[in-house]
Amino acid sequence: MPRLYYTPGACSLAAHIILEESGLPFESIAIDLSKGEQFKPEYLAIHPLGRVPALIADDGTVITENTAILPYLGKKFGLWPQQTAEQEAKALELVGYFASGVHVACSLIGRPGRYTDDANAHPGIQAKGIQTVQAHLNRINELLKEKEYFFDEFSVIDAYGFLFYLWGKKRGLDTSDLPDYHQFFERVLARPATQRALLNEGIDPSSLTTHSNH
Ligand SMILES: N[C@@H](CCC(=O)N[C@@H](CS)C(=O)NCC(=O)O)C(=O)O
């Protein structure tokens, strides 16, 4: 059975949701980033960069990077948009945008030390991160305009997109003017697989719902 290495509430949540969506058995192993478990030799042997997620497939293949893990799981479980080559290209476009645009901008806020050792410069990097992530959330809200999901049906892209609204809220960004993204977030949150993944990560799903007026 596949094995997922994850950290509660981290970007590994997208793969966790999809494994739950599959309805098939899988193993999940928590890596506590706050304790530096990602840098233990046993874990570095799996993911040499010391990051989550890492997935070990049924045949023992180790897969890292959301840009590989999510299309892989999506194709395996029928949750990857590929009705046409163009639709698949749009799905890859979003996976790439989320990983290299939105996630990286989030790390400006959470990990300014990655960009400079000068602690005096960290607040400026974080302020730029907040501004950039806010612009990404606004853009995602536009992409979701009048849509239930990013594509015709629920897919891995939705599990990934779900994450950034959650992180935006957690980091105190303004989510009050993102009505389409908000509704999408609540829709994905309400899915039984999302609820199971969150509970398995020790996160109470009811603590995430906002009941806002959107
Ligand atoms: N490009 C990687 C990024 C993975 C990543 O940065 N994961 C974060 C958690 S969201 C992490 O493991 N951080 C640990 C650290 O920075 O030490 C991917 O998309 O899989």
XYZ file of C-alpha atoms and ligand atoms in Angstrom:
234
model
C 0.000 0.000 0.000
C 1.256 3.569 -0.648
C 2.926 5.445 2.181
C 2.649 9.212 2.608
C 5.028 11.262 4.721
C 3.204 14.391 5.813
C 3.161 17.229 8.334
C -0.172 18.404 9.775
C -1.545 21.349 7.783
C 1.449 21.444 5.404
C 1.351 21.169 1.607
C 1.252 17.383 2.047
C -2.416 17.818 2.978
C -3.367 17.859 -0.724
C -1.943 14.356 -1.293
C -3.455 13.213 2.001
C -6.923 14.335 0.863
C -6.503 12.522 -2.461
C -5.393 9.289 -0.773
C -8.527 9.529 1.387
C -10.607 10.223 -1.745
C -9.330 6.965 -3.255
C -11.042 4.926 -0.545
C -8.088 2.514 -0.693
C -5.807 1.691 2.230
C -2.637 3.728 2.654
C -0.143 4.424 5.389
C 0.546 7.932 6.680
C 3.601 8.893 8.671
C 3.854 12.274 10.395
C 7.086 14.239 10.178
C 7.338 16.950 12.815
C 9.002 19.881 11.059
C 9.130 21.878 14.306
C 11.380 19.171 15.771
C 13.538 19.018 12.652
C 12.489 15.435 11.880
C 12.758 16.246 8.173
C 16.550 16.418 8.580
C 16.977 13.045 10.291
C 19.134 10.710 8.181
C 16.275 8.166 7.879
C 14.035 10.800 6.314
C 16.752 12.386 4.173
C 17.270 8.925 2.680
C 13.687 9.198 1.394
C 13.565 12.930 0.580
C 17.105 14.308 0.266
C 15.814 17.908 0.422
C 14.177 17.325 3.809
C 10.671 18.378 2.807
C 7.182 16.932 2.900
C 5.368 15.409 1.109
C 7.120 12.220 0.084
C 5.176 9.296 -1.292
C 6.297 5.714 -1.570
C 4.275 4.012 -4.277
C 3.130 0.377 -4.171
C 6.165 -0.761 -6.155
C 8.552 1.083 -3.826
C 9.149 4.088 -6.105
C 9.821 7.195 -4.027
C 8.044 10.258 -5.419
C 8.663 13.776 -4.120
C 7.383 17.211 -5.222
C 3.692 18.022 -5.376
C 4.068 18.630 -9.119
C 4.798 14.892 -9.486
C 2.835 13.387 -6.591
C -0.497 15.042 -7.368
C -0.689 14.182 -11.100
C 0.497 10.658 -10.213
C -2.211 10.131 -7.586
C -4.787 11.871 -9.764
C -4.099 9.529 -12.678
C -4.138 6.493 -10.430
C -7.486 7.350 -8.863
C -9.337 9.027 -11.769
C -8.988 12.503 -10.249
C -6.737 14.050 -12.903
C -8.295 16.296 -15.586
C -7.258 14.670 -18.870
C -10.324 14.557 -21.090
C -8.270 16.350 -23.766
C -4.589 17.221 -24.108
C -5.559 20.872 -23.641
C -7.414 20.151 -20.412
C -4.417 18.244 -19.082
C -2.165 21.167 -20.051
C -4.417 23.503 -18.030
C -4.226 21.132 -15.055
C -0.422 21.101 -15.274
C -0.478 24.887 -15.574
C -2.325 25.125 -12.248
C -0.136 22.577 -10.461
C 2.936 24.506 -11.632
C 1.430 27.858 -10.657
C 0.481 26.627 -7.190
C 3.879 25.047 -6.534
C 6.207 27.648 -7.994
C 4.069 30.766 -7.586
C 1.685 30.547 -4.662
C 3.580 28.135 -2.393
C 6.867 29.943 -2.919
C 5.208 33.281 -2.087
C 3.858 31.728 1.138
C 7.393 30.771 2.099
C 8.390 34.453 1.981
C 6.052 34.898 4.959
C 6.817 31.685 6.836
C 10.469 31.135 5.958
C 12.162 34.514 5.335
C 15.412 32.921 6.536
C 15.493 30.998 3.282
C 16.063 34.249 1.409
C 18.599 36.039 3.590
C 20.590 35.443 6.763
C 20.117 39.108 7.651
C 17.346 38.979 10.282
C 16.810 42.748 9.896
C 15.626 42.129 6.343
C 13.081 39.476 7.356
C 10.166 41.855 8.075
C 10.529 43.398 4.611
C 10.549 39.963 2.965
C 7.490 38.942 4.995
C 5.637 42.143 4.063
C 6.341 41.462 0.387
C 5.147 37.881 0.921
C 1.835 39.054 2.391
C 1.286 41.407 -0.531
C 2.179 38.720 -3.095
C 0.094 35.954 -1.491
C -2.864 38.339 -1.256
C -2.581 38.979 -5.002
C -2.457 35.224 -5.638
C -5.565 34.644 -3.492
C -7.380 37.348 -5.458
C -6.319 35.702 -8.711
C -7.472 32.255 -7.543
C -10.809 33.811 -6.566
C -11.119 35.031 -10.177
C -10.188 31.600 -11.548
C -12.988 30.072 -9.475
C -15.647 32.598 -10.514
C -19.015 30.840 -10.682
C -17.306 27.468 -10.605
C -17.868 24.557 -8.270
C -14.358 23.192 -8.846
C -11.414 24.228 -11.037
C -12.530 21.675 -13.658
C -15.912 20.056 -14.351
C -15.458 17.573 -11.533
C -13.470 17.401 -8.305
C -9.790 16.711 -9.019
C -6.368 16.861 -7.386
C -6.189 20.539 -8.392
C -9.004 21.254 -5.923
C -7.221 19.531 -3.043
C -4.139 21.644 -3.823
C -6.080 24.905 -4.296
C -7.933 24.313 -1.014
C -4.666 24.568 0.865
C -3.802 28.158 0.003
C -7.064 29.590 1.287
C -6.413 27.697 4.521
C -2.878 29.077 4.754
C -4.074 32.589 3.887
C -6.574 32.469 6.738
C -4.012 31.013 9.133
C -1.542 33.743 8.253
C -4.119 36.474 8.860
C -4.553 37.549 5.244
C -7.729 39.302 4.217
C -10.122 36.653 2.897
C -13.225 38.838 3.253
C -13.386 39.733 -0.446
C -12.883 36.266 -1.926
C -16.476 35.020 -2.216
C -15.884 32.373 -4.885
C -12.732 31.068 -3.238
C -14.513 31.041 0.118
C -17.405 28.947 -1.188
C -14.996 26.614 -2.921
C -13.036 26.222 0.319
C -16.186 25.314 2.249
C -17.206 22.875 -0.524
C -13.875 21.025 -0.417
C -13.834 21.184 3.394
C -17.250 19.494 3.512
C -16.070 16.478 1.493
C -15.835 13.392 3.705
C -12.307 12.632 2.445
C -11.109 16.128 3.403
C -12.644 15.724 6.841
C -10.923 12.361 7.307
C -7.544 13.693 6.154
C -7.794 16.669 8.518
C -8.831 14.504 11.460
C -5.979 12.109 10.724
C -3.626 15.120 10.857
C -5.081 16.127 14.225
C -6.915 19.165 12.804
C -10.557 19.664 13.749
C -12.398 20.420 10.464
C -15.105 22.373 12.301
C -12.428 24.813 13.501
C -11.742 25.776 9.855
C -15.222 26.651 8.707
C -15.827 30.385 8.714
C -19.625 30.741 8.420
C -18.985 34.113 6.804
C -21.581 36.068 4.860
C -20.068 35.306 1.454
N 8.429 22.041 -3.939
C 8.053 21.193 -2.835
C 7.949 22.033 -1.592
C 7.785 21.190 -0.372
C 7.905 22.024 0.899
O 8.548 23.077 0.916
N 7.270 21.534 1.954
C 7.346 22.218 3.231
C 6.043 22.043 4.001
S 4.679 22.836 3.198
C 8.464 21.619 4.052
O 8.639 20.428 4.045
N 9.209 22.442 4.769
C 10.241 21.954 5.636
C 11.371 22.908 5.771
O 11.363 23.960 5.117
O 12.278 22.580 6.543
C 6.737 20.498 -3.156
O 5.849 21.116 -3.738
O 6.596 19.301 -2.828
